[in-house]
CSV table of C-alpha atoms and ligand atoms in Angstrom, one decimal:
chain,number,residue,atom,x,y,z
A,214,MET,CA,-79.3,87.0,-50.4
A,215,VAL,CA,-79.9,88.6,-47.1
A,216,THR,CA,-77.0,90.7,-45.8
A,217,GLY,CA,-77.2,91.8,-42.4
A,218,ALA,CA,-75.9,95.3,-41.1
A,219,ALA,CA,-72.1,95.2,-41.0
A,220,GLU,CA,-70.7,94.3,-37.7
A,221,PRO,CA,-69.4,97.4,-35.8
A,222,MET,CA,-65.4,97.2,-35.8
A,223,ARG,CA,-64.1,96.1,-32.2
A,224,TRP,CA,-60.7,97.1,-30.9
A,225,THR,CA,-58.5,93.8,-30.7
A,226,ARG,CA,-55.0,95.0,-30.0
A,227,LYS,CA,-53.3,94.5,-26.7
A,228,ASP,CA,-50.8,97.3,-27.0
A,229,LEU,CA,-50.0,100.6,-28.9
A,230,ILE,CA,-46.5,100.5,-30.4
A,231,GLY,CA,-46.6,102.3,-33.6
A,232,LEU,CA,-48.9,103.7,-36.2
A,233,GLU,CA,-47.1,101.7,-38.7
A,234,ASP,CA,-48.9,98.6,-37.3
A,235,LEU,CA,-52.4,100.1,-37.4
A,236,SER,CA,-54.8,99.8,-40.3
A,237,ARG,CA,-56.7,103.1,-41.4
A,238,ALA,CA,-59.9,101.6,-39.7
A,239,GLU,CA,-58.1,101.5,-36.5
A,240,ILE,CA,-56.7,104.8,-36.5
A,241,GLU,CA,-60.2,106.2,-37.4
A,242,MET,CA,-61.8,104.3,-34.4
A,243,ILE,CA,-59.4,106.1,-32.0
A,244,LEU,CA,-60.3,109.5,-33.6
A,245,ASP,CA,-63.9,108.7,-33.6
A,246,THR,CA,-63.7,107.8,-29.9
A,247,ALA,CA,-61.9,111.0,-28.7
A,248,PRO,CA,-64.5,113.7,-29.1
A,249,GLN,CA,-66.6,112.1,-26.3
A,250,PHE,CA,-63.4,112.4,-24.0
A,251,LEU,CA,-62.9,116.0,-25.2
A,252,ALA,CA,-66.2,116.8,-23.8
A,253,VAL,CA,-65.6,115.2,-20.6
A,254,SER,CA,-62.6,117.4,-20.2
A,255,GLN,CA,-64.7,120.5,-21.0
A,256,ARG,CA,-67.7,119.8,-18.9
A,257,GLU,CA,-69.5,122.8,-17.4
A,258,SER,CA,-69.8,121.1,-14.2
A,259,GLY,CA,-66.1,121.0,-14.1
A,260,ILE,CA,-66.3,117.3,-12.9
A,261,LYS,CA,-63.9,115.9,-15.6
A,262,LYS,CA,-64.0,112.2,-14.8
A,263,VAL,CA,-65.5,109.1,-16.1
A,264,PRO,CA,-65.3,105.6,-14.5
A,265,LEU,CA,-64.2,103.6,-17.6
A,266,LEU,CA,-60.7,102.7,-16.0
A,267,GLN,CA,-61.8,102.6,-12.3
A,268,GLY,CA,-59.8,100.1,-10.3
A,269,ARG,CA,-57.2,99.7,-13.1
A,270,LEU,CA,-53.6,100.6,-12.4
A,271,VAL,CA,-51.8,102.8,-15.0
A,272,VAL,CA,-47.9,103.1,-14.8
A,273,ASN,CA,-45.9,105.8,-16.2
A,274,TRP,CA,-42.4,104.8,-16.9
A,275,PHE,CA,-40.4,107.4,-18.6
A,276,PHE,CA,-36.6,107.2,-19.2
A,277,GLU,CA,-36.4,110.6,-21.0
A,278,PRO,CA,-37.5,114.1,-19.9
A,279,SER,CA,-40.9,114.9,-20.8
A,280,THR,CA,-43.5,117.4,-19.7
A,281,ARG,CA,-46.4,117.2,-21.9
A,282,THR,CA,-46.5,113.6,-22.9
A,283,ARG,CA,-46.0,112.4,-19.1
A,284,THR,CA,-48.7,114.9,-17.7
A,285,SER,CA,-51.0,114.0,-20.6
A,286,PHE,CA,-50.9,110.5,-19.9
A,287,GLU,CA,-51.4,111.0,-16.2
A,288,LEU,CA,-54.3,113.2,-16.6
A,289,ALA,CA,-55.9,111.0,-19.2
A,290,ALA,CA,-55.6,108.0,-16.8
A,291,LYS,CA,-57.0,110.0,-13.9
A,292,ARG,CA,-59.9,111.4,-15.9
A,293,LEU,CA,-60.8,107.7,-16.6
A,294,SER,CA,-60.6,107.1,-12.8
A,295,ALA,CA,-57.6,104.8,-13.0
A,296,ASP,CA,-54.9,104.7,-10.3
A,297,THR,CA,-51.8,106.1,-11.7
A,298,LEU,CA,-48.2,105.4,-10.5
A,299,THR,CA,-45.1,107.2,-11.8
A,300,MET,CA,-41.8,105.5,-11.6
A,301,ASN,CA,-38.9,107.4,-10.5
A,302,VAL,CA,-36.5,106.2,-13.0
A,303,GLN,CA,-33.5,108.2,-11.4
A,304,ALA,CA,-34.0,106.4,-8.1
A,305,SER,CA,-35.1,103.0,-9.5
A,306,SER,CA,-33.3,99.8,-9.6
A,307,ALA,CA,-32.4,100.2,-13.1
A,308,LYS,CA,-29.5,102.2,-11.7
A,309,LYS,CA,-28.5,99.2,-9.9
A,310,GLY,CA,-28.3,97.1,-12.8
A,311,GLU,CA,-31.9,95.4,-13.0
A,312,THR,CA,-33.0,94.5,-16.5
A,313,LEU,CA,-36.2,96.3,-18.0
A,314,HIS,CA,-37.8,92.8,-18.0
A,315,ASP,CA,-37.3,92.2,-14.2
A,316,THR,CA,-38.5,95.6,-13.2
A,317,LEU,CA,-41.6,95.1,-15.2
A,318,ASP,CA,-42.1,91.6,-13.7
A,319,ASN,CA,-42.1,93.5,-10.6
A,320,ILE,CA,-44.6,96.0,-11.5
A,321,GLU,CA,-46.8,93.4,-12.8
A,322,ALA,CA,-46.5,91.5,-9.4
A,323,MET,CA,-48.4,94.6,-8.1
A,324,HIS,CA,-51.0,94.0,-10.9
A,325,SER,CA,-50.4,96.7,-13.4
A,326,ASP,CA,-52.9,97.0,-16.4
A,327,ILE,CA,-51.3,99.7,-18.7
A,328,VAL,CA,-47.6,100.6,-18.8
A,329,VAL,CA,-46.7,103.8,-20.6
A,330,ILE,CA,-43.0,103.7,-21.7
A,331,ARG,CA,-40.7,106.3,-23.1
A,332,HIS,CA,-37.3,105.1,-23.8
A,333,ASN,CA,-34.3,106.5,-25.8
A,334,HIS,CA,-33.8,103.0,-27.7
A,335,ALA,CA,-36.1,102.3,-30.7
A,336,GLY,CA,-37.9,98.9,-30.1
A,337,VAL,CA,-37.9,98.7,-26.3
A,338,SER,CA,-41.8,99.0,-26.0
A,339,ARG,CA,-42.3,96.4,-28.6
A,340,MET,CA,-39.8,93.9,-26.8
A,341,LEU,CA,-41.7,94.4,-23.4
A,342,ALA,CA,-45.1,94.1,-25.1
A,343,GLU,CA,-44.2,90.7,-26.7
A,344,ARG,CA,-43.0,89.5,-23.3
A,345,HIS,CA,-45.3,90.9,-20.7
A,346,HIS,CA,-49.2,90.8,-20.1
A,347,SER,CA,-49.4,94.5,-19.3
A,348,GLN,CA,-50.8,96.5,-22.0
A,349,ILE,CA,-47.9,98.7,-23.3
A,350,ILE,CA,-48.4,102.1,-24.8
A,351,ASN,CA,-45.3,103.5,-26.4
A,352,ALA,CA,-44.9,107.3,-25.3
A,353,GLY,CA,-41.7,107.6,-27.6
A,354,ASP,CA,-38.9,105.1,-28.4
A,355,GLY,CA,-35.6,106.6,-29.7
A,356,ALA,CA,-36.2,108.0,-33.1
A,357,HIS,CA,-38.8,105.3,-34.1
A,358,GLU,CA,-42.3,106.4,-33.2
A,359,HIS,CA,-44.5,108.2,-30.9
A,360,PRO,CA,-48.0,107.2,-31.9
A,361,THR,CA,-50.0,109.1,-29.4
A,362,GLN,CA,-48.5,112.4,-30.9
A,363,GLY,CA,-49.4,111.0,-34.3
A,364,LEU,CA,-52.7,110.5,-33.4
A,365,LEU,CA,-53.3,113.8,-31.6
A,366,ASP,CA,-52.0,115.6,-34.5
A,367,ALA,CA,-54.1,113.8,-36.9
A,368,PHE,CA,-57.1,114.3,-34.7
A,369,THR,CA,-56.3,118.2,-34.6
A,370,ILE,CA,-55.8,118.4,-38.3
A,371,ARG,CA,-59.2,116.8,-38.9
A,372,GLU,CA,-61.0,119.0,-36.4
A,373,HIS,CA,-59.7,122.0,-38.5
A,374,VAL,CA,-60.5,120.4,-42.0
A,375,ARG,CA,-63.9,119.7,-40.7
A,376,LYS,CA,-64.4,123.4,-39.4
A,377,MET,CA,-62.9,125.0,-42.5
A,378,ARG,CA,-64.7,122.7,-44.9
A,379,GLN,CA,-68.0,123.1,-42.7
A,380,ASP,CA,-68.3,119.3,-43.1
A,381,PRO,CA,-68.5,117.2,-39.8
A,382,ALA,CA,-67.6,114.1,-41.6
A,383,ALA,CA,-64.5,115.3,-43.6
A,384,SER,CA,-61.6,112.9,-43.8
A,385,LEU,CA,-57.9,113.6,-44.3
A,386,ASP,CA,-58.2,112.4,-48.0
A,387,GLY,CA,-56.1,115.0,-50.2
A,388,VAL,CA,-55.0,117.1,-47.1
A,389,ARG,CA,-51.5,118.5,-47.5
A,390,VAL,CA,-49.3,118.5,-44.7
A,391,ALA,CA,-45.6,119.9,-44.8
A,392,ILE,CA,-43.2,118.6,-41.8
A,393,ILE,CA,-40.4,120.8,-41.5
A,394,GLY,CA,-37.0,120.3,-39.7
A,395,ASP,CA,-35.2,117.7,-37.9
A,396,ILE,CA,-36.6,114.5,-39.8
A,397,ALA,CA,-33.7,112.4,-38.9
A,398,HIS,CA,-34.2,112.4,-35.1
A,399,SER,CA,-37.9,112.7,-35.2
A,400,ARG,CA,-40.1,109.9,-33.9
A,401,VAL,CA,-43.0,112.5,-34.2
A,402,ALA,CA,-42.3,112.8,-37.9
A,403,ARG,CA,-42.3,109.0,-38.4
A,404,SER,CA,-45.5,108.4,-36.6
A,405,ASN,CA,-47.2,111.4,-38.5
A,406,VAL,CA,-46.1,110.1,-41.9
A,407,TRP,CA,-47.4,106.6,-41.1
A,408,GLY,CA,-50.7,107.9,-39.6
A,409,LEU,CA,-51.4,110.8,-42.1
A,410,THR,CA,-50.7,108.8,-45.2
A,411,LYS,CA,-52.9,105.9,-44.0
A,412,LEU,CA,-55.6,108.6,-43.6
A,413,GLY,CA,-55.2,109.6,-47.2
A,414,ALA,CA,-53.3,113.0,-46.5
A,415,HIS,CA,-50.2,114.1,-48.6
A,416,VAL,CA,-47.1,114.5,-46.5
A,417,THR,CA,-44.0,116.6,-47.5
A,418,LEU,CA,-40.9,116.4,-45.4
A,419,CYS,CA,-38.4,119.2,-45.4
A,420,GLY,CA,-35.1,120.0,-43.9
A,421,PRO,CA,-31.5,120.2,-44.5
A,422,ARG,CA,-30.1,117.1,-46.4
A,423,THR,CA,-28.2,116.3,-43.3
A,424,LEU,CA,-31.4,115.9,-41.4
A,425,LEU,CA,-33.3,113.8,-44.0
A,426,PRO,CA,-32.3,110.1,-43.5
A,427,PRO,CA,-31.9,108.1,-46.6
A,428,GLY,CA,-34.8,106.0,-47.5
A,429,ILE,CA,-37.3,108.2,-45.7
A,430,ASP,CA,-39.3,108.8,-49.2
A,431,ARG,CA,-39.9,105.1,-49.1
A,432,MET,CA,-42.6,105.8,-46.2
A,433,GLY,CA,-44.7,107.4,-48.8
A,434,ALA,CA,-43.8,111.3,-48.1
A,435,ARG,CA,-42.5,113.6,-50.8
A,436,VAL,CA,-39.1,115.0,-49.7
A,437,THR,CA,-37.6,118.4,-50.4
A,438,CYS,CA,-34.7,120.6,-49.0
A,439,ASP,CA,-36.6,123.8,-50.1
A,440,LEU,CA,-38.9,125.3,-47.5
A,441,ARG,CA,-40.9,127.4,-49.8
A,442,GLU,CA,-41.6,124.6,-52.1
A,443,ALA,CA,-42.6,122.3,-49.2
A,444,ILE,CA,-45.2,124.8,-47.9
A,445,HIS,CA,-46.6,126.5,-51.0
A,446,ASP,CA,-49.7,124.2,-51.2
A,447,ALA,CA,-49.8,123.3,-47.6
A,448,ASP,CA,-53.0,123.1,-45.4
A,449,VAL,CA,-50.8,122.3,-42.3
A,450,VAL,CA,-47.2,123.6,-41.6
A,451,TYR,CA,-45.9,121.2,-38.9
A,452,VAL,CA,-42.7,122.3,-37.3
A,453,LEU,CA,-40.3,120.1,-35.5
A,454,ARG,CA,-38.0,120.8,-32.7
A,455,ILE,CA,-34.3,120.7,-33.6
A,456,GLN,CA,-33.2,117.9,-31.2
A,457,LEU,CA,-29.9,119.2,-30.3
A,458,GLU,CA,-29.7,116.7,-27.4
A,459,ARG,CA,-29.8,113.9,-30.2
A,460,GLN,CA,-27.1,115.1,-32.5
A,461,ALA,CA,-23.6,113.6,-32.0
A,462,LYS,CA,-22.5,116.8,-33.8
A,463,CYS,CA,-24.2,119.7,-35.2
A,464,LEU,CA,-25.6,118.5,-38.5
A,465,PHE,CA,-25.8,121.6,-40.2
A,466,PRO,CA,-23.3,124.6,-40.9
A,467,SER,CA,-24.6,127.2,-38.4
A,468,MET,CA,-27.7,128.2,-36.5
A,469,ARG,CA,-27.9,131.3,-38.5
A,470,GLU,CA,-27.9,129.4,-41.6
A,471,TYR,CA,-30.8,126.9,-40.4
A,472,ILE,CA,-32.8,129.9,-39.6
A,473,ARG,CA,-32.1,131.5,-42.8
A,474,LEU,CA,-33.2,128.6,-44.9
A,475,PHE,CA,-35.7,126.7,-42.9
A,476,ARG,CA,-37.1,128.7,-39.9
A,477,VAL,CA,-40.8,129.0,-40.0
A,478,ASP,CA,-41.5,132.8,-39.5
A,479,ALA,CA,-43.6,135.6,-40.9
A,480,GLU,CA,-41.3,136.0,-44.0
A,481,SER,CA,-41.1,132.2,-45.0
A,482,LEU,CA,-44.9,131.9,-44.2
A,483,LYS,CA,-45.7,134.1,-46.9
A,484,ALA,CA,-45.0,131.1,-49.2
A,485,ALA,CA,-47.8,129.2,-47.6
A,486,PRO,CA,-51.6,129.5,-48.2
A,487,GLY,CA,-53.4,131.9,-46.1
A,488,HIS,CA,-55.5,129.2,-44.4
A,489,ALA,CA,-52.7,127.0,-43.6
A,490,ILE,CA,-52.4,126.2,-39.7
A,491,ILE,CA,-49.4,125.9,-37.8
A,492,MET,CA,-48.6,123.0,-35.5
A,493,HIS,CA,-45.5,122.0,-33.2
A,494,PRO,CA,-45.3,119.0,-30.8
A,495,GLY,CA,-43.4,121.0,-28.3
A,496,PRO,CA,-41.1,121.7,-26.7
A,497,MET,CA,-40.3,124.7,-29.0
A,498,ASN,CA,-37.0,126.2,-29.4
A,499,ARG,CA,-38.5,129.8,-29.8
A,500,ASP,CA,-36.8,131.7,-32.5
A,501,LEU,CA,-34.6,128.8,-33.9
A,502,GLU,CA,-37.1,126.6,-35.9
A,503,ILE,CA,-40.1,128.8,-35.4
A,504,SER,CA,-40.3,132.5,-34.7
A,505,SER,CA,-42.2,133.6,-31.6
A,506,ASP,CA,-44.7,135.8,-33.5
A,507,VAL,CA,-45.6,132.7,-35.5
A,508,ALA,CA,-45.8,130.5,-32.3
A,509,ASN,CA,-48.2,132.7,-30.8
A,510,GLY,CA,-50.0,134.1,-33.9
A,511,PRO,CA,-53.5,133.4,-34.9
A,512,ARG,CA,-52.8,130.5,-37.1
A,513,ASN,CA,-51.1,128.3,-34.5
A,514,VAL,CA,-52.9,125.4,-32.9
A,515,ILE,CA,-50.1,124.3,-30.7
A,516,LEU,CA,-52.4,124.4,-27.5
A,517,GLU,CA,-55.1,122.7,-29.1
A,518,GLN,CA,-52.7,119.8,-29.9
A,519,VAL,CA,-52.1,119.8,-26.1
A,520,THR,CA,-55.9,119.6,-25.2
A,521,ASN,CA,-56.6,117.2,-27.7
A,522,GLY,CA,-53.7,115.1,-26.5
A,523,VAL,CA,-55.5,114.4,-23.4
A,524,ALA,CA,-58.7,113.3,-25.0
A,525,VAL,CA,-57.0,111.0,-27.7
A,526,ARG,CA,-54.9,109.2,-24.9
A,527,MET,CA,-58.2,108.8,-23.0
A,528,ALA,CA,-59.5,107.1,-26.2
A,529,VAL,CA,-56.5,104.9,-26.6
A,530,MET,CA,-56.5,103.8,-22.9
A,531,HIS,CA,-60.3,103.2,-23.0
A,532,LEU,CA,-60.0,101.1,-26.3
A,533,LEU,CA,-57.0,99.2,-25.0
A,534,VAL,CA,-58.6,98.1,-21.8
A,535,ASN,CA,-62.2,97.8,-22.4
A,536,GLY,CA,-62.0,96.7,-26.1
A,537,HIS,CA,-59.3,94.3,-25.9
A,538,ARG,CA,-60.5,92.6,-22.8
A,539,ARG,CA,-64.0,91.9,-24.3
A,540,GLU,CA,-62.6,89.7,-27.1
B,823,NCD,C1,-41.6,115.2,-28.8
B,823,NCD,C2,-40.8,114.0,-28.2
B,823,NCD,O1,-40.6,114.0,-27.1
B,823,NCD,O2,-40.8,113.1,-29.1
B,823,NCD,N1,-42.2,116.0,-27.8
B,823,NCD,C3,-43.5,115.5,-27.3
B,823,NCD,O3,-43.7,114.3,-27.2
B,823,NCD,N2,-44.3,116.5,-27.3
B,823,NCD,C4,-40.7,116.0,-29.8
B,823,NCD,C5,-39.6,116.6,-29.2
B,823,NCD,O4,-39.0,116.3,-28.2
B,823,NCD,O5,-39.0,117.4,-30.0
């Protein structure tokens, strides 16, 4: 029997809604596409642009405050030579009662290609993706998912594992990641659990019992309320922001107690292996969930996450537009 070379995998999805939907192969395809875009941003010539989305329109539609994610998507689109439009939600017709579908119909009447949406309600991006022809990227929906954050985190971890093991092809199989803090309100935690476990990593979730939603262990992560137990064998200590704005009431007895039991600082980090890297999605509450010395210390890769975020979002937009359309 003659077997030909395996067909290279092609990107087929119209939208990116969550990492729960993606296969390991699809996630790896995005991660493997990102390095070429990292190189574009680091070009010695200073010309940080490629024409892959030339003539396309990318619309940023953010209903929640965001610095990193919004600017990262905007830069990613610009570095792919797309036209970009940022919707001013405060001054938009949503304030006059227009539905999201009607607003998107209007944006589409102006020929949008990609719509990047952040909304405080879980499920909004999927709802829009199912009804509209624009390619939707979920930039965070309530406490549900934030897939590009999960992807840029997986990419950052993989880069470090590859460097540490001096193996440019190393995978995340067996890598141990401890995610600490406000799991209940965190779409970042959810996307990371889906993404990292699909890539073969072992994920431990740790926080006060009131911030660990029931059933979270069914996502395939180990769960503990003991910080030292969570990080004792970790290759990565991933600190989440305490989302004070999403808590109807304070869900732990006092800040002092949270700091004593869960803050990642020089003292608690003594329980982690010396090689463990420190991550945070930003924005940080300095000296609440993470101490300033650790946030600025030699093991933190927090700004690398930001740098990688642009490249990973370029990879996502390129695959969505140029992969999907070729189908
Ligand atoms: C996160 C978010 O908004 O989901 N931030 C981010 O996108 N970098 C996490 C957070 O707000 O704590």
